[in-house]
Structure formats: C-alpha cells, structure tokens
Short mmCIF file of C-alpha atoms and ligand atoms in Angstrom, two decimals:
data_model
loop_
_atom_site.label_atom_id
_atom_site.label_comp_id
_atom_site.label_asym_id
_atom_site.label_seq_id
_atom_site.Cartn_x
_atom_site.Cartn_y
_atom_site.Cartn_z
CA MET S 198 -25.48 45.42 54.31
CA GLN S 199 -25.78 42.25 56.38
CA THR S 200 -23.03 39.89 57.46
CA ALA S 201 -22.92 36.09 57.55
CA LYS S 202 -20.25 34.15 59.39
CA LEU S 203 -18.78 30.71 59.13
CA SER S 204 -15.78 28.74 60.26
CA LEU S 205 -13.44 26.59 58.24
CA ASP S 206 -11.85 23.70 60.05
CA PRO S 207 -10.54 20.42 58.62
CA LEU S 208 -11.82 18.65 61.74
CA TYR S 209 -15.47 19.60 61.05
CA ARG S 210 -15.92 16.77 58.61
CA ILE S 211 -19.35 15.86 57.32
CA GLY S 212 -18.02 12.98 55.27
CA GLU S 213 -16.01 11.84 52.28
CA ILE S 214 -17.48 13.04 48.99
CA ASP S 215 -18.08 10.12 46.67
CA PRO S 216 -17.24 11.48 43.18
CA ARG S 217 -20.50 9.88 42.01
CA LEU S 218 -22.34 12.64 43.88
CA TYR S 219 -22.01 14.62 40.64
CA GLY S 220 -23.49 12.07 38.24
CA SER S 221 -26.05 12.71 35.54
CA PHE S 222 -28.74 10.99 33.53
CA ILE S 223 -29.59 10.19 29.90
CA GLU S 224 -33.06 8.84 29.19
CA HIS S 225 -34.67 7.76 25.93
CA LEU S 226 -36.83 10.85 26.10
CA GLY S 227 -37.25 13.67 23.60
CA ARG S 228 -33.90 14.68 22.12
CA ALA S 229 -31.63 13.42 24.90
CA VAL S 230 -30.33 10.41 22.98
CA TYR S 231 -31.36 11.10 19.37
CA HIS S 232 -30.10 14.57 18.30
CA GLY S 233 -28.49 14.89 21.73
CA ILE S 234 -25.62 12.48 22.30
CA TYR S 235 -26.28 10.47 19.12
CA GLU S 236 -26.73 12.12 15.73
CA PRO S 237 -24.89 10.27 12.95
CA ASP S 238 -25.69 13.06 10.45
CA HIS S 239 -24.13 15.79 12.53
CA ASP S 240 -21.00 17.56 11.24
CA THR S 241 -19.09 16.60 14.37
CA ALA S 242 -20.36 12.98 14.60
CA ASP S 243 -17.72 10.28 14.92
CA THR S 244 -17.85 6.83 13.33
CA ASP S 245 -20.19 5.65 16.12
CA GLY S 246 -22.58 8.52 15.38
CA PHE S 247 -21.82 10.33 18.64
CA ARG S 248 -21.91 14.13 18.43
CA GLY S 249 -18.39 15.42 19.01
CA ASP S 250 -19.47 18.88 20.19
CA VAL S 251 -21.67 17.34 22.89
CA LEU S 252 -19.03 14.80 23.85
CA ALA S 253 -16.50 17.62 24.28
CA MET S 254 -18.82 19.40 26.74
CA VAL S 255 -19.48 16.20 28.67
CA GLN S 256 -15.73 15.58 28.82
CA GLU S 257 -15.20 19.13 30.05
CA LEU S 258 -17.67 18.44 32.86
CA ASN S 259 -15.97 15.11 33.60
CA VAL S 260 -19.21 13.47 34.75
CA PRO S 261 -18.38 10.39 36.85
CA ILE S 262 -21.52 8.29 36.26
CA VAL S 263 -24.55 8.45 33.95
CA ARG S 264 -27.88 6.74 34.62
CA TYR S 265 -29.58 5.07 31.62
CA PRO S 266 -32.02 4.30 29.88
CA GLY S 267 -34.71 5.87 32.12
CA GLY S 268 -36.61 7.29 33.87
CA ASN S 269 -40.19 6.51 32.99
CA PHE S 270 -38.98 5.04 29.70
CA VAL S 271 -37.38 2.05 31.39
CA SER S 272 -40.69 0.77 32.74
CA GLY S 273 -41.77 -0.23 29.24
CA TYR S 274 -38.36 -1.06 27.79
CA ASN S 275 -37.28 -4.40 26.34
CA TRP S 276 -33.53 -4.16 26.59
CA GLU S 277 -33.15 -6.90 23.95
CA ASP S 278 -34.66 -4.50 21.37
CA GLY S 279 -31.59 -2.28 21.63
CA VAL S 280 -28.81 -4.84 21.03
CA GLY S 281 -27.62 -6.67 17.93
CA PRO S 282 -27.60 -5.60 14.29
CA LYS S 283 -29.23 -2.19 13.96
CA GLY S 284 -31.15 -3.19 10.85
CA GLN S 285 -33.01 -5.88 12.81
CA ARG S 286 -34.00 -3.76 15.80
CA PRO S 287 -37.75 -3.21 16.20
CA LYS S 288 -39.50 0.14 16.18
CA ARG S 289 -41.85 0.41 19.14
CA LEU S 290 -44.55 2.65 20.51
CA GLU S 291 -42.93 4.25 23.54
CA LEU S 292 -45.79 4.58 26.02
CA ALA S 293 -44.18 6.63 28.78
CA TRP S 294 -43.62 9.68 26.55
CA ARG S 295 -45.89 8.72 23.61
CA THR S 296 -43.15 8.72 20.99
CA LEU S 297 -41.64 6.34 18.48
CA GLU S 298 -38.58 4.41 19.66
CA THR S 299 -36.34 3.17 16.83
CA ASN S 300 -33.85 1.38 19.10
CA GLN S 301 -30.94 2.55 16.94
CA PHE S 302 -29.20 3.39 20.20
CA GLY S 303 -29.13 0.78 22.94
CA THR S 304 -27.00 -0.71 25.70
CA ASN S 305 -23.84 -1.37 23.67
CA GLU S 306 -23.91 2.08 22.07
CA PHE S 307 -24.35 3.55 25.54
CA MET S 308 -21.31 1.64 26.81
CA ASP S 309 -19.24 2.90 23.88
CA TRP S 310 -20.41 6.45 24.52
CA CYS S 311 -19.58 6.14 28.24
CA GLN S 312 -16.06 5.08 27.38
CA LYS S 313 -15.58 8.08 25.11
CA ALA S 314 -17.17 10.39 27.66
CA ASN S 315 -14.90 8.98 30.36
CA THR S 316 -17.86 8.12 32.54
CA ALA S 317 -19.34 5.01 34.18
CA PRO S 318 -22.76 3.53 33.40
CA MET S 319 -25.58 3.16 35.94
CA LEU S 320 -28.25 0.96 34.38
CA ALA S 321 -31.90 0.66 35.36
CA VAL S 322 -33.92 -2.54 34.90
CA ASN S 323 -37.58 -2.62 33.94
CA LEU S 324 -39.75 -3.52 36.94
CA GLY S 325 -42.86 -1.99 35.37
CA SER S 326 -43.92 -4.08 32.39
CA ARG S 327 -41.29 -6.77 33.10
CA GLY S 328 -39.50 -8.22 36.11
CA LEU S 329 -36.98 -10.60 37.56
CA ASP S 330 -36.39 -12.71 34.47
CA ALA S 331 -35.55 -9.84 32.09
CA ALA S 332 -33.38 -8.27 34.81
CA ARG S 333 -31.30 -11.40 35.45
CA ASN S 334 -30.82 -11.90 31.70
CA TYR S 335 -29.80 -8.27 31.26
CA ILE S 336 -27.10 -8.45 33.92
CA GLU S 337 -25.88 -11.75 32.51
CA TYR S 338 -25.64 -10.09 29.08
CA CYS S 339 -23.71 -7.12 30.49
CA ASN S 340 -21.53 -8.57 33.24
CA HIS S 341 -20.98 -12.30 32.76
CA PRO S 342 -17.64 -13.11 31.08
CA GLY S 343 -18.94 -15.74 28.66
CA GLY S 344 -19.97 -19.35 28.06
CA THR S 345 -23.70 -18.76 28.63
CA TYR S 346 -26.52 -17.83 26.29
CA TRP S 347 -26.73 -14.12 27.16
CA SER S 348 -23.02 -13.47 27.65
CA ASP S 349 -22.22 -15.23 24.37
CA LEU S 350 -24.88 -13.14 22.67
CA ARG S 351 -23.03 -10.03 23.84
CA LYS S 352 -19.85 -11.49 22.38
CA ALA S 353 -21.65 -12.22 19.12
CA HIS S 354 -22.67 -8.56 19.11
CA GLY S 355 -19.00 -7.57 19.09
CA TYR S 356 -18.30 -7.10 22.80
CA ALA S 357 -15.88 -9.79 23.91
CA GLU S 358 -15.30 -8.26 27.32
CA PRO S 359 -18.07 -7.81 29.91
CA HIS S 360 -19.32 -4.25 30.36
CA ASP S 361 -18.83 -4.66 34.10
CA VAL S 362 -21.69 -2.36 35.09
CA ARG S 363 -21.26 -1.64 38.79
CA VAL S 364 -24.51 0.11 39.70
CA TRP S 365 -28.06 -1.03 38.87
CA CYS S 366 -31.40 0.63 39.67
CA LEU S 367 -34.32 -1.63 40.51
CA GLY S 368 -36.89 0.12 38.34
CA ASN S 369 -37.88 3.76 38.30
CA GLU S 370 -40.44 5.76 40.34
CA MET S 371 -42.57 2.70 40.99
CA ASP S 372 -44.65 4.72 43.50
CA GLY S 373 -45.97 7.01 40.74
CA PRO S 374 -49.40 6.31 39.19
CA TRP S 375 -47.96 7.65 35.88
CA GLN S 376 -45.45 4.81 35.80
CA ILE S 377 -45.99 1.87 33.44
CA GLY S 378 -46.68 -0.99 35.86
CA HIS S 379 -47.09 1.28 38.93
CA LYS S 380 -47.08 -0.74 42.15
CA THR S 381 -48.06 -0.50 45.75
CA ALA S 382 -45.17 -0.43 48.21
CA ALA S 383 -45.81 -4.04 49.20
CA GLU S 384 -45.93 -5.19 45.56
CA TYR S 385 -42.77 -3.31 44.65
CA GLY S 386 -40.99 -4.31 47.84
CA ARG S 387 -41.44 -8.02 47.12
CA LEU S 388 -40.52 -7.71 43.45
CA ALA S 389 -37.45 -5.60 44.19
CA GLU S 390 -36.35 -8.03 46.91
CA GLU S 391 -36.56 -11.06 44.63
CA THR S 392 -35.00 -9.24 41.67
CA ALA S 393 -32.15 -7.91 43.80
CA LYS S 394 -31.49 -11.39 45.14
CA VAL S 395 -31.09 -13.01 41.73
CA MET S 396 -29.18 -10.07 40.22
CA LYS S 397 -26.63 -10.42 43.00
CA TRP S 398 -26.52 -14.17 42.40
CA VAL S 399 -25.50 -13.43 38.81
CA ASP S 400 -22.93 -10.83 39.92
CA PRO S 401 -22.39 -10.46 43.71
CA THR S 402 -20.10 -7.45 43.21
CA ILE S 403 -22.77 -5.04 41.93
CA GLU S 404 -24.45 -2.27 43.90
CA LEU S 405 -28.23 -1.95 43.81
CA VAL S 406 -30.54 1.03 44.18
CA ALA S 407 -34.13 0.53 45.35
CA CYS S 408 -36.79 3.01 44.26
CA GLY S 409 -37.71 5.49 46.95
CA SER S 410 -40.42 8.09 46.51
CA SER S 411 -40.68 10.23 43.37
CA GLY S 412 -40.78 13.29 45.58
CA SER S 413 -41.38 14.37 49.15
CA GLY S 414 -44.90 15.48 48.14
CA MET S 415 -46.05 11.98 47.19
CA PRO S 416 -49.01 10.86 49.35
CA THR S 417 -47.27 7.54 50.02
CA PHE S 418 -44.07 9.22 51.31
CA PRO S 419 -42.56 8.21 53.78
CA GLU S 420 -44.50 4.99 54.33
CA TRP S 421 -43.26 3.83 50.91
CA GLU S 422 -39.64 3.94 52.06
CA ALA S 423 -40.35 2.08 55.30
CA THR S 424 -42.31 -0.67 53.53
CA ILE S 425 -39.99 -1.27 50.63
CA LEU S 426 -36.91 -1.23 52.85
CA ASP S 427 -38.57 -3.73 55.13
CA HIS S 428 -38.48 -6.10 52.17
CA THR S 429 -35.22 -5.14 50.50
CA TYR S 430 -32.96 -3.85 53.27
CA GLU S 431 -30.33 -6.59 53.24
CA HIS S 432 -30.26 -6.83 49.44
CA VAL S 433 -29.80 -3.21 48.39
CA ASP S 434 -27.11 -0.61 48.90
CA TYR S 435 -29.01 2.61 48.17
CA ILE S 436 -32.50 4.00 48.10
CA SER S 437 -33.34 6.62 45.49
CA LEU S 438 -34.76 10.12 45.94
CA HIS S 439 -36.08 12.35 43.16
CA THR S 440 -37.04 16.02 43.25
CA TYR S 441 -37.79 18.83 40.82
CA TYR S 442 -38.68 22.41 41.69
CA GLY S 443 -40.19 25.34 39.81
CA ASN S 444 -41.02 29.02 40.29
CA TYR S 445 -44.66 28.62 39.35
CA ASP S 446 -45.98 31.75 41.06
CA GLY S 447 -43.08 34.12 40.36
CA ASN S 448 -42.09 34.25 44.05
CA THR S 449 -38.31 34.16 43.64
CA PRO S 450 -37.34 34.38 47.34
CA HIS S 451 -39.52 31.32 48.01
CA PHE S 452 -38.23 29.55 44.89
CA LEU S 453 -34.64 30.03 46.07
CA ALA S 454 -35.56 28.58 49.46
CA LEU S 455 -36.84 25.31 47.97
CA SER S 456 -33.51 23.57 48.52
CA LEU S 457 -34.56 23.52 52.20
CA ASP S 458 -37.23 21.02 51.19
CA MET S 459 -34.53 18.89 49.55
CA ASP S 460 -32.55 19.13 52.78
CA ASN S 461 -35.52 17.85 54.84
CA PHE S 462 -36.24 15.13 52.31
CA ILE S 463 -32.69 13.77 52.58
CA ALA S 464 -32.70 13.90 56.38
CA THR S 465 -36.04 12.07 56.55
CA VAL S 466 -35.03 9.30 54.13
CA ALA S 467 -31.74 8.78 55.97
CA SER S 468 -33.71 8.42 59.23
CA ILE S 469 -36.03 5.84 57.69
CA CYS S 470 -33.04 3.81 56.49
CA ASP S 471 -31.63 3.89 60.00
CA TYR S 472 -34.97 2.99 61.55
CA ILE S 473 -35.20 -0.13 59.39
CA LYS S 474 -31.55 -0.90 60.16
CA ALA S 475 -32.35 -0.79 63.88
CA LYS S 476 -35.55 -2.78 63.45
CA LYS S 477 -33.64 -5.51 61.63
CA ARG S 478 -30.63 -5.36 63.98
CA SER S 479 -28.63 -5.04 60.79
CA LYS S 480 -24.97 -4.17 60.42
CA HIS S 481 -25.56 -3.03 56.85
CA THR S 482 -26.06 0.66 56.05
CA VAL S 483 -28.27 1.70 53.16
CA ASN S 484 -27.14 5.00 51.68
CA LEU S 485 -28.94 7.48 49.46
CA SER S 486 -28.85 7.88 45.69
CA PHE S 487 -30.44 11.21 44.73
CA ASP S 488 -30.68 10.01 41.18
CA GLU S 489 -33.00 12.67 39.75
CA TRP S 490 -32.79 16.31 40.75
CA ASN S 491 -33.10 19.64 38.98
CA VAL S 492 -35.28 22.65 38.31
CA TRP S 493 -38.11 21.58 35.98
CA TYR S 494 -41.11 23.73 35.23
CA HIS S 495 -40.68 25.95 32.15
CA SER S 496 -41.47 23.15 29.73
CA ARG S 497 -44.39 21.99 31.86
CA ILE S 498 -45.98 25.40 31.28
CA ASN S 499 -45.00 26.43 27.79
CA GLU S 500 -43.91 23.46 25.73
CA PRO S 501 -45.78 23.17 22.40
CA LYS S 502 -47.74 19.96 21.90
CA PHE S 503 -46.30 17.45 19.45
CA GLU S 504 -47.84 14.70 17.36
CA PRO S 505 -48.03 11.48 19.40
CA TRP S 506 -45.69 8.73 18.19
CA SER S 507 -43.28 11.16 16.56
CA PHE S 508 -39.56 10.41 16.65
CA ALA S 509 -37.39 12.39 19.09
CA PRO S 510 -39.62 15.47 19.39
CA PRO S 511 -38.42 18.38 21.55
CA GLN S 512 -39.79 17.32 24.92
CA VAL S 513 -39.12 18.50 28.46
CA GLU S 514 -36.70 21.16 27.18
CA ASP S 515 -36.43 23.80 29.87
CA ILE S 516 -34.42 26.85 28.87
CA TYR S 517 -32.88 27.85 32.16
CA THR S 518 -32.80 31.34 33.61
CA PHE S 519 -30.18 32.85 35.83
CA GLU S 520 -32.43 32.44 38.90
CA ASP S 521 -32.77 28.74 38.06
CA ALA S 522 -28.97 28.49 38.28
CA LEU S 523 -29.12 30.01 41.77
CA LEU S 524 -31.56 27.40 43.09
CA PHE S 525 -29.58 24.77 41.21
CA GLY S 526 -26.46 25.93 43.10
CA CYS S 527 -28.35 25.72 46.42
CA MET S 528 -29.39 22.15 45.51
CA LEU S 529 -25.79 21.20 44.74
CA ILE S 530 -24.69 22.66 48.07
CA THR S 531 -27.43 20.66 49.79
CA LEU S 532 -26.16 17.44 48.25
CA ILE S 533 -22.61 18.20 49.41
CA LYS S 534 -23.91 19.00 52.90
CA HIS S 535 -25.24 15.43 53.05
CA ALA S 536 -22.13 13.79 51.59
CA ASP S 537 -22.05 11.39 54.54
CA ARG S 538 -25.27 9.70 53.34
CA VAL S 539 -25.88 10.81 49.76
CA LYS S 540 -23.22 8.83 47.95
CA MET S 541 -24.59 9.13 44.44
CA ALA S 542 -26.74 11.71 42.70
CA CYS S 543 -27.76 12.27 39.09
CA LEU S 544 -28.51 15.65 37.67
CA ALA S 545 -31.59 15.02 35.50
CA GLN S 546 -30.67 15.18 32.78
CA LEU S 547 -27.53 15.80 30.70
CA VAL S 548 -28.48 16.83 27.16
CA ASN S 549 -31.59 18.66 25.85
CA VAL S 550 -34.04 17.22 28.39
CA ILE S 551 -33.94 19.51 31.47
CA ALA S 552 -30.24 19.70 30.80
CA PRO S 553 -27.09 21.77 31.17
CA ILE S 554 -26.21 21.08 27.50
CA MET S 555 -28.55 21.99 24.63
CA THR S 556 -28.34 21.21 20.94
CA GLU S 557 -29.99 22.16 17.69
CA ASN S 558 -30.74 19.25 15.36
CA CYS S 559 -27.74 19.11 13.02
CA GLY S 560 -26.68 22.49 14.40
CA THR S 561 -24.92 24.11 17.31
CA ALA S 562 -24.61 23.07 20.99
CA TRP S 563 -24.51 25.47 23.92
CA LYS S 564 -24.26 25.62 27.69
CA GLN S 565 -27.25 26.57 29.82
CA THR S 566 -26.95 28.71 32.96
CA ILE S 567 -26.99 25.61 35.16
CA PHE S 568 -23.95 24.19 33.37
CA TYR S 569 -21.62 26.40 35.37
CA PRO S 570 -22.43 25.59 39.02
CA TYR S 571 -22.42 21.92 37.97
CA LEU S 572 -18.99 22.34 36.37
CA HIS S 573 -17.64 24.08 39.48
CA ALA S 574 -18.85 21.32 41.79
CA LEU S 575 -17.28 18.72 39.51
CA GLN S 576 -14.01 20.63 39.38
CA TYR S 577 -13.63 21.79 42.95
CA GLY S 578 -16.09 19.87 45.16
CA ARG S 579 -13.60 17.14 45.98
CA GLY S 580 -12.30 15.43 49.11
CA VAL S 581 -14.38 15.82 52.26
CA ALA S 582 -17.39 18.01 52.86
CA LEU S 583 -16.88 20.38 55.78
CA ASN S 584 -19.57 21.64 58.09
CA VAL S 585 -18.89 25.38 58.19
CA ASN S 586 -21.47 26.11 60.92
CA PRO S 587 -22.92 29.09 59.05
CA CYS S 588 -24.62 31.88 60.91
CA SER S 589 -26.68 33.88 58.42
CA PRO S 590 -29.36 36.54 58.54
CA VAL S 591 -32.71 35.11 57.44
CA TYR S 592 -35.88 36.16 55.65
CA ASP S 593 -39.49 35.14 56.23
CA ASP S 594 -40.87 32.35 54.13
CA ALA S 595 -44.40 30.96 54.36
CA GLU S 596 -43.29 27.33 54.03
CA PHE S 597 -39.95 27.31 55.81
CA ASP S 598 -40.53 30.12 58.35
CA ALA S 599 -37.00 31.47 58.15
CA ALA S 600 -34.79 31.02 55.09
CA PRO S 601 -31.09 31.94 55.41
CA TYR S 602 -29.77 34.43 52.88
CA LEU S 603 -26.56 32.42 52.78
CA GLU S 604 -26.53 28.84 51.50
CA THR S 605 -23.07 27.41 51.83
CA VAL S 606 -20.75 24.48 52.33
CA ALA S 607 -16.99 23.92 51.98
CA THR S 608 -14.96 21.05 50.62
CA TYR S 609 -11.42 20.14 51.60
CA ASP S 610 -9.14 18.25 49.25
CA GLU S 611 -6.41 17.15 51.62
CA ALA S 612 -4.23 15.55 48.93
CA ASN S 613 -4.08 18.78 46.97
CA GLU S 614 -4.12 21.06 50.04
CA SER S 615 -7.04 23.05 48.71
CA VAL S 616 -10.39 24.24 50.01
CA ALA S 617 -13.46 25.42 48.10
CA ILE S 618 -16.29 27.42 49.61
CA PHE S 619 -19.52 27.22 47.61
CA ALA S 620 -21.99 29.97 48.48
CA VAL S 621 -25.25 31.42 47.19
CA ASN S 622 -26.49 34.80 48.37
CA ARG S 623 -30.29 34.45 48.19
CA SER S 624 -30.86 38.16 48.76
CA LEU S 625 -32.12 39.69 45.54
CA ASP S 626 -31.04 43.22 46.35
CA GLU S 627 -28.27 43.29 48.94
CA VAL S 628 -24.64 42.31 49.02
CA LEU S 629 -23.97 39.84 51.82
CA ILE S 630 -20.68 40.22 53.64
CA LEU S 631 -19.08 36.88 54.35
CA GLU S 632 -16.66 36.54 57.25
CA ALA S 633 -14.97 33.19 57.70
CA ASP S 634 -12.60 32.10 60.40
CA GLY S 635 -9.92 30.21 58.48
CA ARG S 636 -7.26 30.01 61.20
CA ALA S 637 -7.41 26.22 61.12
CA PHE S 638 -5.92 26.40 57.63
CA PRO S 639 -2.60 28.14 58.30
CA GLY S 640 -0.59 29.11 55.23
CA TYR S 641 -3.61 29.05 52.91
CA GLN S 642 -4.34 31.86 50.48
CA VAL S 643 -7.16 32.82 48.13
CA ILE S 644 -6.59 31.42 44.64
CA GLU S 645 -9.70 32.89 43.07
CA HIS S 646 -13.22 34.00 43.84
CA ILE S 647 -15.55 33.04 41.01
CA THR S 648 -18.96 34.72 40.88
CA MET S 649 -21.97 34.27 38.66
CA THR S 650 -24.39 37.20 38.71
CA SER S 651 -26.81 38.85 36.32
CA PRO S 652 -28.71 42.15 36.29
CA ASP S 653 -31.66 40.13 34.95
CA LEU S 654 -32.91 37.14 36.94
CA GLN S 655 -34.63 35.87 33.81
CA ALA S 656 -31.51 36.02 31.61
CA ARG S 657 -30.90 32.82 29.62
CA ASN S 658 -28.26 31.43 27.32
CA THR S 659 -29.56 30.51 23.87
CA ALA S 660 -28.18 29.10 20.62
CA GLU S 661 -27.90 32.65 19.29
CA GLN S 662 -26.56 34.17 22.52
CA PRO S 663 -24.82 31.35 24.37
CA ASN S 664 -22.78 33.55 26.69
CA THR S 665 -25.38 35.83 28.28
CA VAL S 666 -24.79 34.25 31.69
CA THR S 667 -21.31 32.98 32.45
CA PRO S 668 -19.13 32.92 35.57
CA GLN S 669 -16.40 35.50 36.08
CA VAL S 670 -13.29 35.47 38.24
CA ASN S 671 -14.03 38.88 39.70
CA GLY S 672 -14.92 38.34 43.37
CA ASP S 673 -13.09 40.20 46.12
CA ALA S 674 -12.46 37.42 48.66
CA ALA S 675 -9.34 38.13 50.69
CA LEU S 676 -7.60 36.29 53.51
CA ALA S 677 -5.54 38.08 56.14
CA ASP S 678 -4.35 36.70 59.48
CA GLY S 679 -6.54 33.66 59.07
CA MET S 680 -9.72 35.69 58.56
CA LEU S 681 -11.45 35.51 55.19
CA THR S 682 -13.76 38.27 54.02
CA ALA S 683 -15.76 38.50 50.81
CA ASN S 684 -18.64 40.48 49.42
CA LEU S 685 -21.18 38.11 47.94
CA PRO S 686 -23.08 40.12 45.32
CA ALA S 687 -26.89 40.20 45.56
CA ALA S 688 -28.36 37.08 43.91
CA SER S 689 -25.06 35.38 43.23
CA TRP S 690 -23.35 32.01 42.93
CA ASN S 691 -19.82 32.04 44.38
CA VAL S 692 -16.88 29.69 44.54
CA ILE S 693 -14.02 30.85 46.74
CA ARG S 694 -10.95 28.71 46.25
CA LEU S 695 -8.12 28.54 48.76
CA ALA S 696 -4.85 26.62 48.60
CA LYS S 697 -1.78 26.27 50.70
CA SER S 698 0.87 28.68 49.53
CA ALA S 699 4.12 27.16 48.33
CA GLY S 700 6.44 28.95 50.75
O1 AHR F 1000 -36.37 13.17 34.22
C1 AHR F 1000 -37.64 13.20 33.64
C2 AHR F 1000 -38.61 12.21 34.29
O2 AHR F 1000 -38.86 12.63 35.60
C3 AHR F 1000 -38.13 10.80 34.45
O3 AHR F 1000 -38.39 10.03 33.33
C4 AHR F 1000 -38.94 10.30 35.61
O4 AHR F 1000 -38.27 9.31 36.35
C5 AHR F 1000 -39.26 11.54 36.42
O5 AHR F 1000 -40.59 11.64 36.70
#
C-alpha cells in the first residue's frame, strides 16, 4: 500500500469560494426543459407545470445559479418568442439541435422555476443570429423597473417587479464552427464589446461573461482569449471556459487523469486575463466562469438517431458510470483548487441532458452517479479553499507524464468551524493511505468519512435500479494528536468532515 501526505492549515488559503462555483445549466435541448423541469401532465406537476419530483431533487442539491437558455440553442433564439400568452407563442425550427421548439417555456417560466428551486438565473443573450439590439431589449424587459416599452411589456405579461438578473453571458461558444453565427475572434470581440457596453448602460449593476474557448483543444485557443479580451477587457467581469471529457478508448487511468487538463486550462486562461490586464495597465480583474463542464461521451457513441424536427427527443442523455463519477469528483476538486480565479461554474447540465438528475416522460426521476459528488461539494465545499500541499505517489501517463493517485483539496468554513477534505484515489486496485497533519486545527475531530466506491467501474444507476451506486458513511478516517489518517479505498470518492468539538 502507498501513502500520500498533506497538511491542513487555515493560513494556506487559496481563496474564498464563491457559492456560484457550484452552479448548473438548463438548455432548451432534448428533454432538459420539456419532460425535465417542465411537464404539466406529470403526476407531481404543480400549477405552473413544473415537475415536483425534479424540483425536490434540485432543492436538495441547493444549486446557487442556473444558466439558461443555452448553450448552442441560444445562438438561434428569439427571446420574444418565449414570453406572453402561451397560445400566441410561435413554434420554430430549432437549428442547433434540429428539433421543434414550441416556446411553451420561456424567460418568465424560467424565473418562476428559479424562485421555486431557490436558485438564481444566469441568462445568455443571442450573439449568433442576433446582436446588440435584441440583447439591450432583453435586459430592459428583465431588469428595468417600468415606464418603457419592454419593461411595461413584462408587466403586461404579469410580472410587475423586475427579474433583476445579475449575470449575463455574451453569447455561447462563438469560437465553434458548429455555432449558429460562428465568428472570428475579432468579429466576436467587437460585437461583445459593443453589446456589453449597452447592456451595462441599461443596467450598470449586472455582471457580464465573455465567451472564451469551447475547449482547450480548439485550434484558436489561446489566441481567441487574448483577442477577445483585448476588445472587451474593461466591459466584462468573467471569461468563460467549457470542457467535456470521455473514456473513448477504455483507458481508465488516463481518463481519471483528464482533470489535469482542466487544471492547465484554468491556469492558462487566468494568465491570459492577467496579461491583458498588464497590457492595458488596468486595475480591473477579469475572473473565470467555467460555465460548462462534465463528462460527456456515452451519448456521442451510442445515442439512437431521432427524426429531425421532433419535439423534445431524448438527446445527449449520458447514463453515467461509477468511473465517470470519479473523474467528475476530480473535476470538482480542480474547480475548488482554483477558487481564487474561478468564481462561477456550471455543471452541464442539470436534468436529462448530461445530467445528475434523470427522468422518464410522465414517470419516475432518479439520481445518477455524478449526483453525489456534486451534492457533497454543494453541502460541504464552503468557506475558503485550502491548499493542502499534497505529496502523492504517481503513475505514468502518456499525456501528463506523471498523474498523482491522490486528487485532493480542503475547504474551511470558519463561521461553522468545520473543514472538509475532498479526495479521489485514482488507483484502481490499491488502497491509498492518507496522512494529514492537522495540528493547525486544534480541538477538531472527525465528524464523518463518506466514501463512494463500487466493485464495478461501469456500474450505473437506472430508473429500475436507482441505488446501485450511492455514497456510504463507512470510511475509517481518524484524528489523534493532530494527525489524521484514513484509508482511501481503491477507486474511491471521499469526503472527510472535521469540526471543532464542543468541549
Ligand atoms: O451542453 C451541451 C452543449 O455543449 C452546449 O449546448 C454547448 O454550448 C456545448 O457545446
């Protein structure tokens, strides 16, 4: 058995964790909206048509912010189609995903759902097929108190108070040739700059996210970031990053190491922001919004084809394995490790589409394997992120040279005098002994050691068997004389929770 070491010290602060680090995403795609969060015919639907079983799971997660309405969808979206009397809303060909969009769910329904889900909206504007004019009208509709055409229209639609949407994305993945209205960096940079300017004239209190690259593998990365920030730097607050990984060749050790790519991606984008800051002699800091991240590959390989222009077909529905949950946990840890610069992130997505929550049409809802690490981060990943200076044995990897068996970070919630250590043991066959020096937390004790393991890396939760993979409070972490020890089972997700003892 091998040993990994780390140290816990409240002074080794990485940065304050913005609760929005654990956001999520709902796109008009497949069954995310229709049959996902909105299904008026469902047994549990409320008077707004929102599924109660799904809402209960979203409330259990306590997701702080949800991005909407896309994704690729937004680049062809007319937001006006989705407001006003439902009977008058147009049906449209939805070009991004080749489906039929009925517009029975739109901005106001999303705001109502957010309120019930106890979450905040993050809206994206269409900079693909549309531009500045639609964006300024949209923010006037949502955020202006009244007395103007668009704000009074909102009132006429039954919403007297402004929606007060705080965060807005300037388009989606505009670097991608698949995007409706794909642009060069120079084209997007100018459009985003001008759109940002007028959106902030309508409401100077909003925060704006510029589109970064759709992935670190894009041929235009990182020049895209440098160019678009050159245009937008003083007008935006965040730049976006997106990434999805998959185990395409069945090489699980390499698959589990892919969070190291996410780590490099974040570090590089943060450096580019700082380079432009220096170049512009700016006092403003642009932070990072990792507003799409997840494992996504099962559905790319095995999803059945559907008739084009069908309504809410099952699309992009990955059924997650246990090993997916392990990489997912490593990705969460990576986000927390960069809490000083990554201030927002959105798990893509929330329901049915590459999601922790799955539903059957007019049937049951269940939690995928990835639900649990996400829940744990939301519950316990609070306060400040701590650099634990891990020292771990490593394994060879063709892309990353050496990949540590241990992926880990700790969080410290000073107000509640509690610490959480999040850890993945990437070894598929050996227990990893964890030794942590916790002397800087005198009087603390182990509250619980949660583990998630499975004898089968390919185990999944399904509608019929929803509890095949679930976390257990069965770990053996113990703290004596300031030294913490724990056995991290082979291929495991772990949360070790400490708190100051009462006496
Ligand atoms: O999340 C699914 C899709 O992935 C989004 O629509 C797009 O932005 C990304 O390519």
